[in-house]
Amino acid sequence: MTPYSGYLPYLCHMKQLITFFIILFLSGCNRNEPVSDLFRWDKQNAQADSLTVALEWAFIERDSYACISGLIARLDSATKSKYNRESADVLFWKARLQNREHHTAEAKKLLSEALARCDSSSRPYAFSRMKYLNSIISRISKGKLHSALKEYEQFYRSTDDPFMTATASVDLGHIMREVGDRKRGLAYYLYADSLYEALGVDTYHLKTSLNNASIFAEAGDSARSRSLLRNLIDNPKAKADRDFYINVLIDNWKICGDTTALISAWLLTNERGLNLIDSHTTALEMCSYLLGKGKISEAEKLCLETIKKFTPNYPLTIKAQAYKLLADIYESKGETARALTNCKIHSKLQDSLLKVHSAIEIGNIESRGEIARSEAEMESRHQIERLWTWIFVMALLMGALLVAFILMRKVQASRLSIARYHLDLEKERRSLVSSALVMEEKDNVLKSVLSDIHKMESEGKLKPEETRHLEQNVKMHLSGRQDWDHFRELFDNVHPMFHKRLKADYPELTEGDLRLATYIKVGMQGKQIARMLMLQPDTIRKNRQKLRRHLRLESEESLEDFLRTIDS
């Protein structure tokens, strides 16, 4: 075991997190445009996209088998691959249709083939829809199904898909309702209902409203239940879907006691020829109504007709309800023996139901525990993911701070370098001024010596030959062209572009102008310049005015400030 073995899990988590962010970035860059604002399928071609949207709506509106089959056939033609075989999408829609028709085995087979042909990396949404349907039709525990649906719900939320988020919420609501957690089931239904209403998917909005009405009734909130049912029973869209509307009418009878609704449901059931369970449920409710109205013969006839259609695998709840009604009918007719016989059958069915309900309740308790553990594990995972996200963000921040610190140090170093440059520049400028002043003082002393020599000659203390010899020696050391050239050489070392820019921008400047500009640039005052050039201060002022004209300066502009900007 290496000394770093303890860090391996953390390094793996960090690797997974970095990979996640890279995938997220790449998927964000390469995300395909969806076929519509409502359905998030990736675009393929114009015909296939329009058919995909049509199929979604066909399932929502519960169009006929023939209609949906025709749409799938057209989609198959539009997406035929080069291998001349059905696409994963076509297989998915076929599986969905078979599942709607309760042909589960065929649906599973088609779905398995669809998943094998779908590329999850390039088409994550399509793959998720197939996996979602596979979870719904697979015989897995409610706890595992709940866990899978929660993952899908979060995926659809992350991909901004409110339609499938609502669908997942409805299925989660079904699970929580089945395991006896009505409160959470209602929360899922209400959330899904708000999404369907916002999206304008009226068919599903109406169906979730009916689910909500049933749950409110089970919870004892009859006021809200009746309010929802009243809205549904008068809704034209609800009436257009006869199968759905029959359920609305039956619930109105059960919850509100609306006999008109029951009669309408019975008539629609006979007209529609619904499956046996739906028709028998309505028939038994009608028997109960007829018995209550004293129409015993009609109730007996309908009840017996319903019982004759029962099969061995028929739901025990409906069987028990039927034999209880039949016993009540015979008791009303005074046929005690027949009533007792049917009571015994009902009692046996009730015992069987009690065992089934006990088994179901035990299963529900286990499912609630499994769901609770699953949610705890999911929350734990999310907390770990959030923790690693924060660690990653903090690492990025620390990296950014380190980069900022390095840049700041470089900026400080640059500022110090600039400051040193300016200090050296100021030092050179002062050296130039000092050099110029030294030249000025030297010239003043030598001029005083010349004056004394001439005075001594006039007093007869020196011969004319001696005076000329001394005067020549002194004048040799007075500042002249050579000293100016030396001064300019020093100046050009400090301001290499000053004279070049002045000559280039202002070709009319004279040598005297350049010399005056140089002295002003190094910060010498007018009197100092006058002594340097052995001129009167008034002359220097006039030369300044001439320099300003040559530089084309306005009256409010400072000559010193202007020259300071040249080669600065």
XYZ file of C-alpha atoms in Angstrom:
568
model
C 0.000 0.000 0.000
C 1.476 3.349 -1.086
C 1.543 6.449 1.167
C -0.928 8.134 -1.240
C -3.552 5.376 -1.264
C -5.844 7.331 1.065
C -6.095 10.143 -1.461
C -7.149 7.946 -4.383
C -10.954 8.254 -3.780
C -10.675 12.018 -3.663
C -8.564 12.122 -6.813
C -11.164 9.927 -8.549
C -13.952 12.272 -7.457
C -11.986 15.267 -8.736
C -11.344 13.498 -12.050
C -15.085 12.721 -12.402
C -15.994 16.319 -11.602
C -13.558 17.759 -14.135
C -14.830 15.274 -16.739
C -18.406 16.321 -15.940
C -17.614 20.000 -16.508
C -15.820 19.224 -19.781
C -18.784 17.154 -21.027
C -21.197 19.867 -19.888
C -19.191 22.499 -21.772
C -18.951 20.402 -24.927
C -22.629 19.445 -24.821
C -23.487 23.109 -24.389
C -21.393 23.969 -27.430
C -22.771 21.161 -29.580
C -26.375 20.955 -28.374
C -28.726 20.384 -31.277
C -31.765 22.562 -31.715
C -34.995 20.814 -30.592
C -37.825 20.050 -33.019
C -40.171 22.435 -31.171
C -40.456 24.572 -28.049
C -42.575 21.876 -26.379
C -40.842 18.654 -27.430
C -37.060 18.467 -27.082
C -36.254 15.796 -29.686
C -33.121 16.592 -31.705
C -33.725 17.826 -35.238
C -33.131 15.322 -38.056
C -34.868 16.573 -41.201
C -37.950 18.697 -41.814
C -40.281 15.770 -42.566
C -39.073 13.609 -39.663
C -39.271 16.560 -37.250
C -42.869 17.404 -38.171
C -43.859 13.729 -37.880
C -42.204 13.483 -34.440
C -44.257 16.450 -33.215
C -47.397 14.932 -34.783
C -46.767 11.634 -32.963
C -46.330 13.377 -29.624
C -49.690 15.109 -30.073
C -51.324 11.914 -31.343
C -50.443 10.147 -28.079
C -51.523 13.150 -26.014
C -54.911 13.285 -27.750
C -55.208 9.457 -27.752
C -55.659 9.173 -31.504
C -56.635 5.830 -32.992
C -54.254 2.913 -33.472
C -54.562 3.225 -37.269
C -53.772 6.950 -37.209
C -50.641 6.511 -35.068
C -49.484 3.499 -37.100
C -49.754 5.610 -40.262
C -47.614 8.358 -38.730
C -44.987 5.811 -37.631
C -44.867 4.339 -41.164
C -44.271 7.796 -42.616
C -41.553 8.470 -40.006
C -39.918 5.182 -40.988
C -39.736 6.352 -44.617
C -38.324 9.724 -43.560
C -35.574 8.208 -41.351
C -34.640 5.077 -43.307
C -30.922 4.474 -42.757
C -28.391 3.430 -45.349
C -28.738 -0.111 -43.988
C -32.435 0.019 -44.926
C -33.587 -0.773 -41.394
C -35.893 0.915 -38.902
C -34.391 3.771 -36.919
C -34.271 3.787 -33.122
C -36.978 6.477 -33.105
C -39.375 4.365 -35.173
C -38.855 1.384 -32.857
C -39.493 3.642 -29.849
C -42.816 4.898 -31.206
C -43.877 1.351 -32.106
C -43.010 0.207 -28.581
C -44.979 3.082 -27.112
C -48.024 2.213 -29.217
C -47.828 -1.471 -28.238
C -47.576 -0.480 -24.580
C -50.677 1.695 -24.935
C -52.517 -1.310 -26.337
C -51.344 -3.388 -23.320
C -49.022 -5.607 -25.433
C -46.172 -5.317 -22.928
C -43.987 -8.171 -24.174
C -43.925 -6.827 -27.743
C -43.253 -3.320 -26.413
C -40.250 -4.551 -24.406
C -38.817 -6.367 -27.435
C -39.111 -3.282 -29.658
C -37.696 -1.035 -26.961
C -34.687 -3.272 -26.378
C -33.840 -3.060 -30.097
C -34.370 0.727 -30.082
C -31.938 1.166 -27.167
C -29.346 -0.972 -28.973
C -29.553 1.264 -32.073
C -29.636 4.645 -30.291
C -26.325 6.476 -29.758
C -26.588 7.828 -26.210
C -23.606 10.189 -26.615
C -24.893 12.035 -29.685
C -28.616 11.763 -28.835
C -28.917 11.842 -25.019
C -32.526 13.094 -25.086
C -33.810 10.337 -27.385
C -31.911 7.754 -25.329
C -33.451 9.096 -22.108
C -36.975 8.837 -23.537
C -36.370 5.203 -24.453
C -34.879 4.409 -21.047
C -37.789 6.201 -19.385
C -40.377 4.070 -21.191
C -38.318 0.970 -20.436
C -38.427 1.811 -16.706
C -42.205 2.288 -16.821
C -42.978 -1.042 -18.497
C -40.324 -3.122 -16.691
C -41.419 -5.096 -13.661
C -39.181 -3.462 -11.058
C -40.030 -2.526 -7.498
C -41.763 0.758 -6.788
C -38.702 1.940 -4.876
C -36.371 1.328 -7.826
C -38.888 2.838 -10.242
C -39.211 5.904 -8.016
C -35.401 6.269 -7.934
C -35.165 5.964 -11.740
C -37.982 8.472 -12.313
C -36.365 10.983 -9.931
C -33.159 10.778 -11.956
C -35.107 11.335 -15.183
C -37.062 14.222 -13.648
C -33.809 15.953 -12.686
C -32.361 15.295 -16.152
C -35.405 16.841 -17.850
C -35.262 19.824 -15.517
C -31.575 20.316 -16.316
C -32.310 20.181 -20.076
C -35.162 22.710 -19.740
C -37.874 20.234 -20.761
C -41.017 21.133 -18.768
C -43.206 18.674 -20.716
C -41.239 15.566 -19.716
C -40.597 17.032 -16.246
C -44.381 17.153 -15.807
C -44.745 13.615 -17.183
C -42.168 12.307 -14.697
C -43.930 14.182 -11.885
C -47.257 12.537 -12.778
C -45.689 9.063 -12.723
C -43.972 9.864 -9.411
C -47.349 11.014 -8.104
C -48.884 7.676 -9.143
C -46.178 5.779 -7.230
C -46.538 7.869 -4.057
C -50.312 7.499 -4.202
C -50.042 3.734 -4.656
C -47.729 3.361 -1.643
C -50.143 5.388 0.503
C -48.334 8.747 0.619
C -51.217 10.877 -0.674
C -49.681 14.161 0.460
C -46.554 13.776 -1.669
C -48.564 12.261 -4.500
C -50.766 15.356 -4.520
C -47.683 17.613 -4.499
C -46.351 15.873 -7.627
C -49.763 16.088 -9.345
C -50.154 19.798 -8.561
C -46.661 20.571 -9.840
C -47.273 18.615 -13.070
C -50.672 20.289 -13.470
C -49.098 23.763 -13.236
C -46.572 22.823 -15.945
C -49.178 21.351 -18.298
C -51.378 24.419 -17.842
C -48.455 26.773 -18.548
C -47.510 24.744 -21.658
C -51.091 24.699 -22.959
C -51.304 20.875 -22.994
C -55.019 20.885 -22.105
C -55.560 17.122 -22.343
C -52.960 16.318 -19.680
C -53.963 19.356 -17.633
C -57.501 17.960 -17.442
C -56.268 14.478 -16.500
C -54.064 15.759 -13.686
C -57.016 17.856 -12.489
C -59.090 14.642 -12.240
C -56.254 12.948 -10.297
C -56.145 15.946 -7.960
C -59.935 15.794 -7.450
C -59.709 12.098 -6.456
C -56.832 12.737 -4.036
C -58.603 15.723 -2.456
C -61.656 13.501 -1.947
C -59.522 10.743 -0.362
C -57.943 13.331 1.943
C -61.382 14.623 3.020
C -61.109 17.958 1.195
C -64.464 17.611 -0.563
C -64.791 21.334 -1.328
C -61.694 21.447 -3.547
C -62.557 18.063 -5.044
C -66.070 19.183 -6.020
C -64.745 22.471 -7.413
C -62.354 20.649 -9.741
C -65.033 18.181 -10.820
C -67.505 20.978 -11.607
C -64.915 22.592 -13.858
C -64.220 19.277 -15.578
C -67.831 18.277 -16.166
C -68.531 21.527 -18.026
C -65.248 21.566 -19.979
C -65.732 21.080 -23.782
C -62.244 19.580 -24.104
C -63.069 16.984 -21.433
C -66.348 16.122 -23.186
C -64.524 15.599 -26.483
C -62.511 12.701 -24.955
C -65.373 10.262 -24.237
C -63.262 7.694 -22.344
C -61.862 10.374 -20.060
C -65.238 12.038 -19.647
C -66.796 8.773 -18.439
C -64.259 8.756 -15.568
C -65.169 12.399 -14.823
C -68.867 11.442 -14.670
C -68.241 8.389 -12.442
C -66.176 10.490 -9.992
C -68.939 13.105 -9.971
C -71.381 10.333 -8.962
C -69.075 8.889 -6.284
C -67.900 12.198 -4.776
C -70.810 14.579 -5.454
C -73.670 12.061 -5.632
C -74.679 13.380 -9.055
C -77.148 10.779 -10.415
C -77.368 12.569 -13.757
C -73.627 12.072 -14.144
C -73.982 8.340 -13.399
C -76.733 7.861 -15.976
C -74.701 9.783 -18.583
C -71.659 7.613 -17.791
C -73.751 4.426 -18.215
C -75.098 5.565 -21.553
C -71.645 6.563 -22.819
C -70.174 3.259 -21.611
C -72.704 1.221 -23.597
C -72.248 3.480 -26.597
C -68.439 3.320 -26.528
C -68.110 -0.419 -25.782
C -65.235 0.129 -23.360
C -63.062 -2.621 -21.929
C -64.728 -4.924 -19.402
C -63.307 -3.370 -16.262
C -64.491 0.143 -17.152
C -67.905 -1.050 -18.300
C -68.415 -3.316 -15.257
C -67.418 -0.548 -12.857
C -70.007 1.734 -14.416
C -72.587 -1.104 -14.480
C -72.161 -1.838 -10.766
C -72.464 1.861 -9.896
C -75.670 1.869 -11.968
C -76.941 -1.224 -10.068
C -76.334 0.568 -6.772
C -78.285 3.570 -8.050
C -81.229 1.435 -9.295
C -81.363 -0.444 -6.003
C -81.450 2.822 -4.116
C -84.343 3.979 -6.306
C -86.291 0.779 -5.588
C -85.944 -0.558 -9.128
C -84.992 -3.991 -7.820
C -85.743 -6.059 -10.921
C -83.691 -3.795 -13.162
C -80.859 -3.791 -10.647
C -80.935 -7.626 -10.384
C -80.901 -8.088 -14.144
C -77.962 -5.712 -14.654
C -76.004 -7.210 -11.760
C -76.434 -10.790 -12.997
C -75.424 -9.790 -16.532
C -72.275 -8.211 -15.117
C -71.371 -11.251 -12.967
C -71.764 -13.602 -15.967
C -68.943 -11.725 -17.720
C -66.472 -12.221 -14.858
C -63.351 -14.291 -15.533
C -61.221 -16.156 -12.938
C -58.536 -13.446 -13.039
C -61.013 -10.586 -12.725
C -60.254 -7.949 -10.022
C -61.454 -9.115 -6.589
C -62.663 -5.629 -5.686
C -65.218 -5.582 -8.504
C -66.273 -9.178 -7.813
C -66.789 -8.427 -4.114
C -68.792 -5.303 -4.944
C -70.980 -7.248 -7.392
C -71.837 -10.083 -4.956
C -72.490 -7.589 -2.146
C -74.963 -5.762 -4.417
C -76.593 -9.036 -5.438
C -76.981 -10.040 -1.767
C -78.585 -6.644 -1.011
C -80.924 -7.072 -3.998
C -82.093 -10.524 -2.826
C -82.498 -9.250 0.713
C -84.704 -6.447 -0.635
C -86.772 -9.066 -2.468
C -87.099 -11.154 0.714
C -85.164 -14.087 -0.762
C -83.111 -14.787 2.349
C -81.462 -18.017 1.164
C -80.159 -16.497 -2.035
C -79.090 -13.399 -0.134
C -77.192 -15.589 2.353
C -75.487 -17.532 -0.465
C -74.235 -14.335 -2.077
C -73.213 -12.964 1.343
C -70.997 -16.022 1.828
C -69.425 -15.530 -1.591
C -68.883 -11.857 -0.741
C -67.385 -12.833 2.619
C -64.911 -15.214 0.983
C -63.977 -12.538 -1.555
C -63.533 -10.043 1.282
C -61.234 -12.475 3.093
C -59.211 -12.872 -0.075
C -59.217 -9.097 -0.519
C -58.075 -8.634 3.080
C -55.133 -10.952 2.462
C -54.347 -9.160 -0.791
C -54.667 -5.765 0.885
C -52.446 -6.932 3.758
C -49.846 -8.122 1.272
C -50.194 -4.868 -0.665
C -49.851 -2.811 2.535
C -46.735 -4.765 3.545
C -45.381 -4.165 0.041
C -46.265 -0.469 0.328
C -44.474 -0.210 3.665
C -41.415 -1.851 2.125
C -41.707 0.431 -0.912
C -41.953 3.536 1.289
C -38.839 2.392 3.139
C -37.032 1.704 -0.138
C -38.075 5.118 -1.458
C -36.896 6.801 1.751
C -33.510 5.031 1.505
C -33.256 5.861 -2.181
C -34.008 9.536 -1.541
C -31.498 9.622 1.323
C -28.830 8.074 -0.926
C -29.713 10.502 -3.718
C -29.522 13.463 -1.335
C -26.196 12.153 -0.036
C -24.884 11.894 -3.605
C -26.089 15.395 -4.365
C -24.427 16.723 -1.222
C -21.162 15.045 -2.218
C -21.513 16.435 -5.753
C -22.215 19.906 -4.339
C -19.214 19.545 -2.027
C -16.915 18.579 -4.876
C -18.383 21.358 -6.981
C -17.514 23.813 -4.212
C -14.051 22.307 -3.916
C -13.607 22.640 -7.678
C -14.885 26.231 -7.604
C -12.615 27.049 -4.655
C -9.678 25.496 -6.525
C -10.511 27.671 -9.532
C -10.760 30.726 -7.264
C -7.442 29.866 -5.627
C -5.914 29.460 -9.078
C -7.388 32.787 -10.147
C -6.065 34.432 -6.979
C -2.618 32.938 -7.626
C -2.649 34.230 -11.209
C -3.861 37.625 -9.948
C -1.076 37.650 -7.350
C 1.558 36.844 -9.986
C 0.164 39.511 -12.310
C 0.090 41.998 -9.433
C 3.729 41.251 -8.648
C 4.578 41.763 -12.312
C 2.656 45.049 -12.344
C 4.455 46.154 -9.178
C 7.797 45.171 -10.723
C 6.845 47.098 -13.856
C 5.849 50.124 -11.777
C 9.148 49.941 -9.873
C 11.002 49.717 -13.170
C 9.117 52.761 -14.484
C 9.771 54.614 -11.237
C 13.503 53.792 -11.483
C 13.461 54.963 -15.087
C 11.891 58.264 -14.068
C 14.372 58.602 -11.202
C 17.267 57.958 -13.579
C 15.717 60.448 -15.998
C 15.443 63.052 -13.268
C 19.012 62.303 -12.230
C 20.220 62.810 -15.802
C 18.171 66.004 -16.084
C 19.701 67.362 -12.907
C 23.136 66.336 -14.182
C 22.472 68.300 -17.377
C 21.324 71.357 -15.455
C 24.321 71.034 -13.128
C 26.647 70.714 -16.104
C 25.099 73.763 -17.717
C 25.389 75.774 -14.474
C 28.999 74.750 -14.032
C 29.672 75.959 -17.581
C 27.877 79.196 -16.755
C 29.921 79.788 -13.547
C 33.169 78.959 -15.349
C 32.350 81.466 -18.071
C 31.456 84.121 -15.478
C 34.809 83.651 -13.706
C 36.745 83.743 -16.980
C 34.883 86.877 -18.087
C 35.803 88.493 -14.752
C 39.461 87.513 -15.330
C 39.336 89.096 -18.820
C 37.887 92.264 -17.320
C 40.727 92.382 -14.755
C 43.347 91.828 -17.484
C 41.999 94.747 -19.533
C 41.929 96.920 -16.391
C 45.542 96.062 -15.561
C 46.545 96.894 -19.155
C 44.865 100.276 -18.928
C 46.680 100.937 -15.667
C 49.985 100.062 -17.361
C 50.613 97.079 -15.235
C 50.640 94.759 -18.244
C 52.242 95.185 -21.610
C 49.980 94.837 -24.700
C 51.788 91.633 -25.728
C 51.161 90.085 -22.307
C 47.535 91.192 -22.418
C 46.956 89.544 -25.824
C 48.677 86.345 -24.658
C 46.559 86.137 -21.477
C 43.359 87.047 -23.353
C 43.957 84.273 -25.858
C 44.485 81.713 -23.075
C 41.318 82.763 -21.249
C 39.109 82.786 -24.391
C 40.291 79.255 -25.184
C 38.386 78.071 -22.029
C 35.203 80.080 -22.550
C 32.108 77.993 -23.498
C 31.727 77.717 -27.194
C 30.478 75.300 -29.820
C 32.454 72.412 -28.396
C 30.865 72.785 -24.944
C 27.384 73.054 -26.488
C 27.985 69.875 -28.512
C 29.059 68.042 -25.347
C 25.945 69.281 -23.518
C 23.692 68.206 -26.415
C 25.295 64.774 -26.498
C 24.444 64.311 -22.817
C 20.911 65.598 -23.444
C 20.353 63.224 -26.390
C 21.278 60.291 -24.172
C 18.349 61.188 -21.912
C 15.890 62.361 -24.618
C 16.986 60.628 -27.836
C 13.933 61.633 -29.914
C 13.500 65.231 -28.721
C 15.477 67.055 -31.399
C 14.445 64.607 -34.142
C 10.716 65.071 -33.438
C 11.010 68.856 -33.208
C 12.876 69.047 -36.523
C 10.460 66.620 -38.206
C 7.260 68.317 -36.954
C 8.506 71.906 -37.129
C 11.153 72.228 -39.889
C 11.159 76.056 -39.579
C 12.922 75.901 -36.174
C 16.411 77.457 -36.172
C 19.448 76.168 -34.316
C 18.900 78.933 -31.755
C 15.281 77.806 -31.291
C 16.436 74.226 -30.690
C 19.036 75.378 -28.182
C 16.511 77.487 -26.277
C 13.985 74.601 -26.347
C 16.671 72.269 -24.958
C 17.426 74.537 -21.998
C 13.697 74.953 -21.268
C 13.210 71.169 -21.496
C 15.774 70.510 -18.756
C 14.003 73.015 -16.497
C 16.329 76.032 -16.661
C 14.850 79.470 -15.886
C 15.029 82.478 -18.201
C 17.813 84.249 -16.235
C 19.919 81.079 -16.207
C 19.472 80.699 -19.974
C 20.383 84.402 -20.458
C 23.651 83.930 -18.553
C 24.373 80.712 -20.480
C 23.897 82.395 -23.847
C 25.424 85.698 -22.630
C 22.244 87.553 -23.610
C 19.923 89.964 -21.873
C 16.760 88.523 -20.179
C 14.591 90.659 -22.517
C 16.252 89.023 -25.486
C 15.493 85.600 -24.040
C 11.795 86.614 -23.607
C 11.644 87.706 -27.258
C 13.290 84.442 -28.350
C 10.652 82.522 -26.321
C 7.864 84.338 -28.185
C 9.476 83.505 -31.520
C 9.810 79.834 -30.443
C 6.096 79.761 -29.501
C 5.158 81.084 -32.963
C 7.315 78.463 -34.676
C 5.663 75.755 -32.536
C 2.198 77.209 -33.359
C 1.114 77.362 -29.727
C -2.038 79.150 -28.601
C -1.756 81.920 -26.004
C -3.259 79.736 -23.238
C -0.845 76.830 -23.927
C 2.261 76.490 -21.750
C 5.577 76.255 -23.596
C 7.132 74.240 -20.754
C 4.200 71.726 -20.687
C 4.324 71.342 -24.468
C 8.076 70.651 -24.543
C 7.640 68.236 -21.604
C 5.350 66.063 -23.760
C 7.942 65.736 -26.525
C 9.809 62.406 -26.138
C 8.189 61.825 -22.712
